[in-house]
XYZ file of C-alpha atoms in Angstrom:
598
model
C 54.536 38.587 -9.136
C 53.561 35.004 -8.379
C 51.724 36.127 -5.397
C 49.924 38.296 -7.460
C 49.097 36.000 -9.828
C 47.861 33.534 -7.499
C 45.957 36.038 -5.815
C 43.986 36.795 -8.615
C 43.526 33.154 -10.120
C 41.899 32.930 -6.614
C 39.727 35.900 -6.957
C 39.118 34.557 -10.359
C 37.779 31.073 -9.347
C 35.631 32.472 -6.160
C 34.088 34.992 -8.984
C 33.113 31.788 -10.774
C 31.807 29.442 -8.106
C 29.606 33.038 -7.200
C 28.213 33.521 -10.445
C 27.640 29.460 -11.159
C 25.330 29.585 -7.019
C 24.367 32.532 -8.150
C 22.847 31.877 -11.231
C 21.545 27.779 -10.294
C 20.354 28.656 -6.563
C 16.914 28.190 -7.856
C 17.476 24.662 -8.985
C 17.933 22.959 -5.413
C 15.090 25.055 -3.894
C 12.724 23.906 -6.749
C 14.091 20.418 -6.565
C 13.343 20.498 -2.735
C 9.821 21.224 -2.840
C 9.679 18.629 -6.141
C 11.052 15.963 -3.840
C 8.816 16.908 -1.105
C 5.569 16.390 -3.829
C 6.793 13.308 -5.071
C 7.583 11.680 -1.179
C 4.088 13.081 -0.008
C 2.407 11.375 -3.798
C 4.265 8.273 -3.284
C 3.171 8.123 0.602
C -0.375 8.114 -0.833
C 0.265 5.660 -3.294
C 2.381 3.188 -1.799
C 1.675 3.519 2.504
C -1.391 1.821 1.882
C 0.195 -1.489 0.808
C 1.257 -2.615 4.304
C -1.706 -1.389 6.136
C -4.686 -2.413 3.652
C -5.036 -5.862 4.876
C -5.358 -5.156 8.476
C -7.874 -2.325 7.540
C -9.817 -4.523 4.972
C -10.210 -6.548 8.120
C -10.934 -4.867 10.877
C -7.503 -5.304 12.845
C -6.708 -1.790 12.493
C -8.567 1.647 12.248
C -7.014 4.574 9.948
C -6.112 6.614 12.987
C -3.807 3.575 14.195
C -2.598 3.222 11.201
C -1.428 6.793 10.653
C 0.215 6.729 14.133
C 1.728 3.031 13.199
C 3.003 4.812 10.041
C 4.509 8.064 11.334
C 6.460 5.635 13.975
C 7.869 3.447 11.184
C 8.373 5.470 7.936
C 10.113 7.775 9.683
C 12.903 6.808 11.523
C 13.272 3.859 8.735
C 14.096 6.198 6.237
C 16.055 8.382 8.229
C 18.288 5.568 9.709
C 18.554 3.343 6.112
C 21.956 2.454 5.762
C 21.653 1.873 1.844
C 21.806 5.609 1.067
C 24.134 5.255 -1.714
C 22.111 5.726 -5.526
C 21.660 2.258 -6.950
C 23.397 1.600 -9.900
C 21.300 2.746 -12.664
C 20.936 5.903 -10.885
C 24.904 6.451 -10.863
C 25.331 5.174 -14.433
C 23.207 8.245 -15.376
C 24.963 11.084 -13.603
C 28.046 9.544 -15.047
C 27.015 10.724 -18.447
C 27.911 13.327 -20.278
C 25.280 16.180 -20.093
C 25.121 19.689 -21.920
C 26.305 21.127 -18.851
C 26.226 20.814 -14.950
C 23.187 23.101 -14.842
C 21.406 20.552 -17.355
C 22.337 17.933 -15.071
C 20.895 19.044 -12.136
C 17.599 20.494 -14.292
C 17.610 16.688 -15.397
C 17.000 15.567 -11.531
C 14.051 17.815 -11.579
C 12.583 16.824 -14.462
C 12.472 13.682 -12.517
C 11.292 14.854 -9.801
C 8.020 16.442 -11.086
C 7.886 14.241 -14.113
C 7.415 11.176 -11.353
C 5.374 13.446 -8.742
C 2.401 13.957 -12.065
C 2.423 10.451 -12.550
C 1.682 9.163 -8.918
C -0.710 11.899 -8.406
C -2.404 10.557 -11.468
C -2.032 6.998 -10.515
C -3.440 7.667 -7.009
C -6.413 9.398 -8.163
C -6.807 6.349 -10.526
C -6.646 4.058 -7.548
C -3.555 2.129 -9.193
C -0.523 0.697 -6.737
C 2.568 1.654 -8.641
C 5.846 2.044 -8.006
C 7.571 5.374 -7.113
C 11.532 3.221 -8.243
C 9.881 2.036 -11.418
C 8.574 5.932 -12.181
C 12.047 7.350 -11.549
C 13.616 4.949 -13.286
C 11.561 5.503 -16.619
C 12.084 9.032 -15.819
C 15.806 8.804 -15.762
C 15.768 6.737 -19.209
C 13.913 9.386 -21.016
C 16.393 12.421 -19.659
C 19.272 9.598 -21.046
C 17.802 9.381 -24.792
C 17.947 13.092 -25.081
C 21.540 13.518 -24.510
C 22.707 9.910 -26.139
C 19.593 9.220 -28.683
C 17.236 6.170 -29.189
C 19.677 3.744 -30.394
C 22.061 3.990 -26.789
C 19.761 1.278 -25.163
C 18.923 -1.991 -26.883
C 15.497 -3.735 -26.932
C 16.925 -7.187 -26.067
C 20.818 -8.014 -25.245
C 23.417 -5.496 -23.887
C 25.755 -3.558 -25.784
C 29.085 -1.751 -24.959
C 27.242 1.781 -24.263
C 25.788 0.909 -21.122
C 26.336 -1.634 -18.036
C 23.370 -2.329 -16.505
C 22.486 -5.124 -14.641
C 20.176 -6.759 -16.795
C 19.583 -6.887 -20.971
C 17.853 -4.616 -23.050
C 14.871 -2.491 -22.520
C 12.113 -5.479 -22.809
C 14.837 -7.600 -20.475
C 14.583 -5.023 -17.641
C 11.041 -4.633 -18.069
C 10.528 -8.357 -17.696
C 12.754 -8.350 -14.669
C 10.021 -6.666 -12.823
C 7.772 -9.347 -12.810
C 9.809 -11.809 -11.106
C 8.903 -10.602 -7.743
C 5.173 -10.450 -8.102
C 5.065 -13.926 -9.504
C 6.977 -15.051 -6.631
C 5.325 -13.636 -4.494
C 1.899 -14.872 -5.710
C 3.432 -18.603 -5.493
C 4.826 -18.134 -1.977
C 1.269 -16.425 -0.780
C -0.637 -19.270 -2.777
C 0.721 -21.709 -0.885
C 1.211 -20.534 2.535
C -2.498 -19.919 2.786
C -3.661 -23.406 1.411
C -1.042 -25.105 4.245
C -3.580 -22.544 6.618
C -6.530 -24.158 5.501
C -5.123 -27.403 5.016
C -3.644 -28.244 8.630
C -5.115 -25.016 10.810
C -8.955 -23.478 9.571
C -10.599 -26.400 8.386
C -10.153 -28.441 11.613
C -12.173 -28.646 14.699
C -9.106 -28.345 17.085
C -7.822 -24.973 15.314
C -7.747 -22.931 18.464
C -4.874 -26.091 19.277
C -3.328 -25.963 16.430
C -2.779 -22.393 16.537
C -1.151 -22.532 19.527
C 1.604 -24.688 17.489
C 1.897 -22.541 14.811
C 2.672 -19.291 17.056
C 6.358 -20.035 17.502
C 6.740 -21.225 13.386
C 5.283 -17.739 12.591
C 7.096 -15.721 14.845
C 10.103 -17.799 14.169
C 9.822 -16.933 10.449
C 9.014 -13.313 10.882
C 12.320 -12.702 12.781
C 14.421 -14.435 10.617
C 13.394 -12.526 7.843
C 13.844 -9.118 9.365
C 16.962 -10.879 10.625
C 18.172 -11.467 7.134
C 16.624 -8.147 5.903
C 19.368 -5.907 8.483
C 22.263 -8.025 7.668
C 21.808 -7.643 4.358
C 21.434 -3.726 4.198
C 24.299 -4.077 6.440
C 26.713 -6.500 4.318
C 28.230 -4.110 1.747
C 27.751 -0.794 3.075
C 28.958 -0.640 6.767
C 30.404 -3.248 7.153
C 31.459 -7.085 5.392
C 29.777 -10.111 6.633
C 30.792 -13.813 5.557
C 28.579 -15.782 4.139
C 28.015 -18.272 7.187
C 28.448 -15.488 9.821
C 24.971 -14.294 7.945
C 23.705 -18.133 8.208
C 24.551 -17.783 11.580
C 22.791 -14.867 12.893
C 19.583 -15.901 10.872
C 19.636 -19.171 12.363
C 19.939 -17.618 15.638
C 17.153 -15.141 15.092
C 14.808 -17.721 13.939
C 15.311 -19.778 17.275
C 15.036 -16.979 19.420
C 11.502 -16.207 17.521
C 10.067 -19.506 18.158
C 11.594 -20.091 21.423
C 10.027 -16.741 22.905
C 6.620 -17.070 22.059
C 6.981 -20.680 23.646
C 7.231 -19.142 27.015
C 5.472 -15.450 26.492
C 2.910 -15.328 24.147
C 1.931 -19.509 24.423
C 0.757 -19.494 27.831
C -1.137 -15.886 27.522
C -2.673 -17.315 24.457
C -4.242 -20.407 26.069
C -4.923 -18.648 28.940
C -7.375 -16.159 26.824
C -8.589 -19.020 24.630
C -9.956 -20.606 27.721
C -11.801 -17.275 28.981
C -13.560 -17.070 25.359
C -14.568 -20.510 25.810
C -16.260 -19.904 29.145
C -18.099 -16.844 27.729
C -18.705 -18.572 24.691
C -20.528 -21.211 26.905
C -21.962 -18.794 29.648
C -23.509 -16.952 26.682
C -25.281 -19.742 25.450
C -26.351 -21.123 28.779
C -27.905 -18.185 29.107
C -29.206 -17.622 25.491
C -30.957 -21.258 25.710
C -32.424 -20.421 29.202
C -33.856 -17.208 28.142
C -35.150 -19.006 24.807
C -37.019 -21.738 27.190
C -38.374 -19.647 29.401
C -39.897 -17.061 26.542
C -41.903 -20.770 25.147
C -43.295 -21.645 28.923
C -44.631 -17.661 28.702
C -45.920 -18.192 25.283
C -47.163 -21.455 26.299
C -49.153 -20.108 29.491
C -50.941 -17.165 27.200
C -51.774 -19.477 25.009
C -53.964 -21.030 27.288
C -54.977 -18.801 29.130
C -56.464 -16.292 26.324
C -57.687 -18.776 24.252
C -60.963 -17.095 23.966
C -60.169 -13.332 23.062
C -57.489 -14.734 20.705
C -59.439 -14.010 17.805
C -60.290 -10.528 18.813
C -56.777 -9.696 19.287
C -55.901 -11.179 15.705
C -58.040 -9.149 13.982
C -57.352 -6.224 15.773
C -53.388 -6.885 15.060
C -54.277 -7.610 11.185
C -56.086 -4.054 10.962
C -53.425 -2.206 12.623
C -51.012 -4.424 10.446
C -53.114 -3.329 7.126
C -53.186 0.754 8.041
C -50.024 1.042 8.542
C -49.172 -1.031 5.026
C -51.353 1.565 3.494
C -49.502 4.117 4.736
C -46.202 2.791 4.122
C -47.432 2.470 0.444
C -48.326 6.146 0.089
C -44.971 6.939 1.478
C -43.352 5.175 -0.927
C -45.247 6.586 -3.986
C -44.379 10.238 -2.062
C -40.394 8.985 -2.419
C -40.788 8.138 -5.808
C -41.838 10.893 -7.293
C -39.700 13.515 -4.778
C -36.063 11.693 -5.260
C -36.240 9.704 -8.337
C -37.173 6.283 -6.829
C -33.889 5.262 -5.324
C -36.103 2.257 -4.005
C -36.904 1.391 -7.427
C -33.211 1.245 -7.754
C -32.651 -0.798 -5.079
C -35.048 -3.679 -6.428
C -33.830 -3.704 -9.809
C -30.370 -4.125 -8.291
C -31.799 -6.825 -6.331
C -33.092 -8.331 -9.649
C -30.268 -8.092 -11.081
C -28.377 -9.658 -8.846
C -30.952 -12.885 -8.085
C -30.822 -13.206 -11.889
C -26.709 -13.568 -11.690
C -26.533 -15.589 -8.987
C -29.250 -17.767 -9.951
C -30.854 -17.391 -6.164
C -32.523 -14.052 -4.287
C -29.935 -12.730 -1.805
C -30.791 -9.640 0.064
C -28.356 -7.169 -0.061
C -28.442 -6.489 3.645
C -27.134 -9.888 3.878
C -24.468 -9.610 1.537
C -23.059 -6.613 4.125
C -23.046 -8.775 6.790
C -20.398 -11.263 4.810
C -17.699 -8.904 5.058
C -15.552 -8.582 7.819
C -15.250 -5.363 8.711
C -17.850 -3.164 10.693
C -17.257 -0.094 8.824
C -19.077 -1.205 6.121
C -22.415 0.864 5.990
C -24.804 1.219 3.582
C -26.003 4.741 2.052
C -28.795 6.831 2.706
C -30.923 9.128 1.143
C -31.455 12.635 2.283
C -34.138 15.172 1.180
C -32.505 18.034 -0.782
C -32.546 21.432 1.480
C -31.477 24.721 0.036
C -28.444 25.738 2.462
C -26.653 29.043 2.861
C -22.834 29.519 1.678
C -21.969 29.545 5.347
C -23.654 26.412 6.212
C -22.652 24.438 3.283
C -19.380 25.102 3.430
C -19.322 24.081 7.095
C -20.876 21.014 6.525
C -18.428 20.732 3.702
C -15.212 20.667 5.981
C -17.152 18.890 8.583
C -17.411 15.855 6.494
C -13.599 16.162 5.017
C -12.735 15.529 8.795
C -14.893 12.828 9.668
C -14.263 11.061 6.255
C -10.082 11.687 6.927
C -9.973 10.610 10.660
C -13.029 7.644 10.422
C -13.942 6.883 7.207
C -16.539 4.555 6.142
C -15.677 1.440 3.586
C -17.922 1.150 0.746
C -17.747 -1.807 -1.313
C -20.070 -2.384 -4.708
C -22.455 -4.983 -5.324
C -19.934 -6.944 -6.695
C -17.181 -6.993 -4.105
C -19.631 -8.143 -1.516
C -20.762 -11.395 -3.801
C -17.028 -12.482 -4.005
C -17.092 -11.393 0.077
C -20.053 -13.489 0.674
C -18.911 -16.493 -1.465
C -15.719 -16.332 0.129
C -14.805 -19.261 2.950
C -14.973 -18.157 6.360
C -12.967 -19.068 9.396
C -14.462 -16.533 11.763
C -13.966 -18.461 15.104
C -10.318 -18.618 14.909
C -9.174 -15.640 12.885
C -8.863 -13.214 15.593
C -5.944 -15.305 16.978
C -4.503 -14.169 13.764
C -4.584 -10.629 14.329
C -1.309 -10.208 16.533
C 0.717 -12.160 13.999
C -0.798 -10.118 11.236
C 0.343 -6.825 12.523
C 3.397 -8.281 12.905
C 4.147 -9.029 9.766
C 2.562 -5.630 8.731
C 4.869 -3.214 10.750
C 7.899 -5.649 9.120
C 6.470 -4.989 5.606
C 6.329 -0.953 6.472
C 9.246 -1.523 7.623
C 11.393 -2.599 4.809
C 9.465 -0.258 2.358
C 10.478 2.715 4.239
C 14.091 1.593 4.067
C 14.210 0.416 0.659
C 11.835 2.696 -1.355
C 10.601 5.787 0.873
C 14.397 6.424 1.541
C 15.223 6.075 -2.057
C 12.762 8.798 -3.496
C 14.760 11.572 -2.174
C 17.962 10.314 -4.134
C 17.649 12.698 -7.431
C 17.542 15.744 -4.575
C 20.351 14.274 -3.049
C 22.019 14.284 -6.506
C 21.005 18.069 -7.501
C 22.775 19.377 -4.027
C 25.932 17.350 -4.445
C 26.084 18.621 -8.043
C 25.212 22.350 -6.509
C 28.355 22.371 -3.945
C 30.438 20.334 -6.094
C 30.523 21.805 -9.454
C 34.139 21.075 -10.761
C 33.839 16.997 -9.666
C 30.923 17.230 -12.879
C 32.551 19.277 -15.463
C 34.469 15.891 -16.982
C 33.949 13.111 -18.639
C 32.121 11.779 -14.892
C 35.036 10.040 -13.595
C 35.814 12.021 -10.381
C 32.049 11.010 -9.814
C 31.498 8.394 -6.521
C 28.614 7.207 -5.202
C 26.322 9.579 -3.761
C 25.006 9.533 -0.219
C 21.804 11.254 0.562
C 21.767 12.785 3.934
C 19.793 11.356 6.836
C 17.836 14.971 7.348
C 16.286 14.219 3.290
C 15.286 11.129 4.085
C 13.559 11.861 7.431
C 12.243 14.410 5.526
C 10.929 11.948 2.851
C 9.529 9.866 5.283
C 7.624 12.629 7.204
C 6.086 13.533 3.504
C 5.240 10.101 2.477
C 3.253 9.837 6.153
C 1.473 13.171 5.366
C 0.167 11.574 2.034
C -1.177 8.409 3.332
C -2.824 10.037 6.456
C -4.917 12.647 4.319
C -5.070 10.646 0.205
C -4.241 7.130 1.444
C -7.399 5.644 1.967
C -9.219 5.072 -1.748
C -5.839 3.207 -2.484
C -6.273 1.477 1.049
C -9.681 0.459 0.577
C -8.917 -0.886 -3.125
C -6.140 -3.041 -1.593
C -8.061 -4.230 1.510
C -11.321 -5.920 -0.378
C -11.746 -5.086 -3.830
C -9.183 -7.457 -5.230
C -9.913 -10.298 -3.260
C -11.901 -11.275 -0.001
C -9.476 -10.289 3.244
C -9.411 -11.606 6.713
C -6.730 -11.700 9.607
C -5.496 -15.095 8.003
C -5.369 -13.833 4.285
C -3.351 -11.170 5.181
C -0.425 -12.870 7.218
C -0.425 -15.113 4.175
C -0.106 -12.189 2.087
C 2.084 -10.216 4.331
C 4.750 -12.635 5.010
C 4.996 -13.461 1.347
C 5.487 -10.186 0.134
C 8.602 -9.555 3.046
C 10.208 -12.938 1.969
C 9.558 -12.068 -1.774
C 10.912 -8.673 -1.462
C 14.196 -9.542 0.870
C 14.802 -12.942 -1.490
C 14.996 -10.967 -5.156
C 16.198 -7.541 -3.741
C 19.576 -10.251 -2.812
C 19.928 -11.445 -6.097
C 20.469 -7.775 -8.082
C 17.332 -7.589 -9.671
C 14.805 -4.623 -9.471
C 11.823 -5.308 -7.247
C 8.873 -2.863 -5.887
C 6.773 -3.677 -2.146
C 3.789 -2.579 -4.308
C 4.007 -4.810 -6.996
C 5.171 -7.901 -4.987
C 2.423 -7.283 -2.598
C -0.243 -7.573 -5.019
C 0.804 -10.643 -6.507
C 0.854 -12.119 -2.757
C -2.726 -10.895 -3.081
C -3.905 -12.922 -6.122
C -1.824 -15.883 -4.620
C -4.196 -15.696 -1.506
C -7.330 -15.179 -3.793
C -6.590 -18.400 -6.177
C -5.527 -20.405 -3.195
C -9.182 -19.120 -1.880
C -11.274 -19.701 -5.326
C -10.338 -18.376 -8.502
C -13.628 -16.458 -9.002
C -12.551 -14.407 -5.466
C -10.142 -12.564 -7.570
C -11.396 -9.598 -9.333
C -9.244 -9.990 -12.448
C -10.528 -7.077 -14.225
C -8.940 -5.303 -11.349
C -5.889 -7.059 -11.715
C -5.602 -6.031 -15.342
C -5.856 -2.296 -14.608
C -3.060 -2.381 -12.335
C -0.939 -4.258 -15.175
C -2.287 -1.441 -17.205
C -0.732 0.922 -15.188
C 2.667 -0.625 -14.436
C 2.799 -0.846 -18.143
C 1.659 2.895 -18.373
C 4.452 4.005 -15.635
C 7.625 3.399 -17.930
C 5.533 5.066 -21.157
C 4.446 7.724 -19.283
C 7.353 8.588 -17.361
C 9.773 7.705 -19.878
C 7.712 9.940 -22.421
C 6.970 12.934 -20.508
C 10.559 13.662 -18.910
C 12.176 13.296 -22.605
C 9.829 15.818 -23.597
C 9.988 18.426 -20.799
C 14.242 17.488 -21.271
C 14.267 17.966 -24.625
C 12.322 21.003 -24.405
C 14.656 22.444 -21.873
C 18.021 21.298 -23.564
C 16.700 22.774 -27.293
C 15.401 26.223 -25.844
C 18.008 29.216 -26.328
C 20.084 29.844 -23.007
C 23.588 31.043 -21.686
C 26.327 29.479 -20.462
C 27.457 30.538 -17.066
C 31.443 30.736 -16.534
């Protein structure tokens, strides 16, 4: 009789666990494709942070970029050691829900709440950040289950244990990375100007500050390993960390003493001999065309007048026609030349001096700048419009062009320029670029996947749930999810990456080779420096207040502020948004009539 008994508690509990994957299968198949949206949004919205700057000037093309990207995001993802949930994440699955179903329901809500919201932040051209949109996410699935007075506005309380205060505490705890990161980029780039770009010997001076950079850059990335190391593999003393920081910095600057130092001079000297050659030449070529000049000058003295009228005729028929041309124009395609001077007006009045806007394109640093044209309207068949249709999705996808308004290309053209020495900045630029990608595919791109992670641990472990969430550990989210994450987020920045890439590389602020190793090194040390000290920081975020920094350390009018104030706009709108629109779908979903599943 016990046999029997045990035989059928057995039959019993595998009836159970059938009905309870049986019933929920759906939930981790619609949570995968969820997590796949959201990594494939977020790769649009966030990808474009590390690569904007040496796009916005000229450094880079998008194809590079995508291939730089798919090499990086990747295997940074998949090989993150800090796979665990951080600790808001765990506090939440901790809580009682109406059921495990609910729970795992709750991580989709997340999912797709978070997805809508970078897809509508993306369109919107607004850097946000994909941690910030889960968390507010999260929080609204929370005040279904525990109401609106669990979570204070200011100081903590006994119902939760979160790292910081209140509400308006952790919202304020954001902010401490941009701000930093504004200060460090502020200053690094007026040390640039101050003892590098404004000096005559720069090209010298450059050659000193190779081994600082790249002395900096590796202890950073140095200090960035250890600690994603320190506390999850392994434990690490204080000075052994000191240690092997130290040590990476030396090796930096010592290497590029005997590598990149010599190369460096070696090509500086070349450019200086074309540099001459081409101006030998230019000033021969320039003599020469005055002795011909000279010489026909005195030789057709006589038949010069003949030829001058002949020249002014010619010069008046073809004004005439121009003129009917342009009266033709005007009345076919409403005037866009019309447009074109009143712009020009416009701009003349604003300025307070007549600048060409052909001139104005000429400021900016990077060659893909064009300008548009106007093309007559032609009625087309179905078959040839929607050719030309998916002809120009590929060209604008693999090479397209930057356009910049009127506006962008005054602060461009009132910008400082350094143009003979900033393409020795473009090696340490990318640098500090693939670093950047770097640590936000470890510490962001690897995190998105972590509510899927959550809904297939609940899935296969049902009975570790069903208390009071003490049999609950931390939750490790498998390397294949993350790889998988990664390979989404590079799909979304290869084929929606660029208006956020564009808006990022020029219309904040002017950018050049120098302005963004000033911005890119500040975000990496901003990001690795509060990420150690417990408090929430985003790449995004951090990145463009290293942009401002590098604009006000520039001129204060080279910052597009009204720019700046959308994006606060939209950090601000990520938590209500978010936080309003997965407490509705959750309380939606808790309220509506179901059945329980045994």
């Amino acid at each position: 009789m016990p046999a029997d008994s045990e035989k059928i508690q057995v039959e019993f509990a595998v009836q159970v666990v059938g009905k309870w994957k049986e019933t929920y299968q759906w939930v981790p198949v619609l949570g995968g494709f969820a997590a796949f949206a959201m990594a494939f949004a977020a790769g649009a919205n966030n990808l474009p942070a590390p690569f904007s700057t040496t796009l916005g000037s000229g450094t880079l093309t998008l194809l590079k970029a995508s291939i730089m990207a798919g090499l990086i995001y990747v295997p940074g993802a998949a090989l993150a050691s800090n796979s665990t949930v951080n600790a808001f994440f765990s506090f939440f699955i901790k809580e009682n829900q109406p059921s495990e179903g609910f729970l795992m329901w709750s991580m989709v809500v997340v999912l797709i709440t978070a997805t809508i919201w970078l897809v509508i932040a993306t369109y919107f051209e607004l850097p946000v950040s994909p941690q910030q949109a889960t968390q507010a996410a999260l929080l609204g699935s929370m005040l279904v289950t525990e109401g609106f007075d669990y979570i204070p506005l200011w100081n903590k309380n006994d119902n939760h244990n979160f790292n910081g205060g209140g509400l308006l505490w952790i919202f304020l705890e954001w902010t401490v990375a941009p701000l930093f990161a504004c200060i460090c980029a502020c200053f690094l780039f007026i040390l640039l100007k101050v003892l590098i770009l404004r000096h005559k010997n720069a090209r010298e001076r450059i050659l000193i500050f190779f081994p600082l950079d790249y002395g900096l850059s590796a202890g950073l990335l140095c200090l960035f390993l250890v600690y994603q190391v320190r506390g999850h593999l392994m434990h690490i003393p204080i000075w052994a960390t000191i240690a092997a920081v130290a040590l990476a910095t030396f090796i930096g600057a010592v290497l590029p003493l005997v590598v990149i130092v010599p190369l460096a001079t070696k090509e500086l000297g070349a450019t200086e001999k074309h540099k001459t050659a081409k101006n030998n030449n230019m000033n021969s070529t320039k003599e020469q065309c005055v002795k011909i000049q000279d010489q026909t000058c005195s030789n057709n003295t006589k038949g010069g007048n003949d030829e001058a009228e002949d020249v002014l005729r010619e010069f008046m028929q073809t004004r005439v026609l121009d003129t009917v041309y342009e009266e033709e124009e005007r009345n076919s395609c409403a005037s866009p030349d019309s447009t074109i001077k009143d712009s020009d007006q416009q701009l003349a009045l604003s300025t307070g001096q007549s600048t060409q806007f052909k001139h104005l394109l000429q400021c900016t640093p990077n060659n893909l700048v064009q300008t548009k044209t106007f093309h007559k309207m032609e009625n087309q068949s179905p078959f040839q419009s929607a050719y030309n249709f998916v002809r120009n999705f590929t060209k604008s996808t693999v090479s397209p062009v930057i356009e910049y308004d009127r506006n962008t290309l005054i602060r461009h053209a009132l910008a400082e320029k350094y143009d003979e020495i900033e393409d020795c900045f473009s090696v340490p630029h990318l640098l500090a670029s693939c670093i950047f990608a770097l640590i936000q595919s470890v510490s962001e791109i690897a995190a998105i996947v972590s509510p899927y992670g959550a809904i297939v641990d609940i899935f296969n472990n049902r009975a570790k749930y069903s208390g009071n969430g003490e049999d609950v550990d931390s939750i490790d989210v498998s390397w294949r999810f993350r790889a998988l994450g990664g390979l989404g987020a590079v799909m979304g920045f290869i084929l929606c990456g660029w208006k956020l890439t564009q808006c990022l590389g020029g219309k904040l602020t002017y950018m050049s080779n120098s302005r963004g190793l000033a911005s890119q090194l500040s975000t990496v040390a901003a990001v690795i420096i509060v990420s150690t000290t417990n408090l929430p920081v985003s790449t995004v975020h951090a990145f463009v207040g290293s942009l401002v920094g590098v604009g006000i350390a520039d001129d204060i009018q080279n910052v597009n502020w009204k720019l700046l104030f959308k994006f606060i706009c939209g950090w601000v709108m990520t938590i209500i948004f978010c936080c309003g629109a997965a407490f509705a779908i959750f309380y939606a979903s808790v309220h509506v009539p179901a059945y329980a599943v045994p």
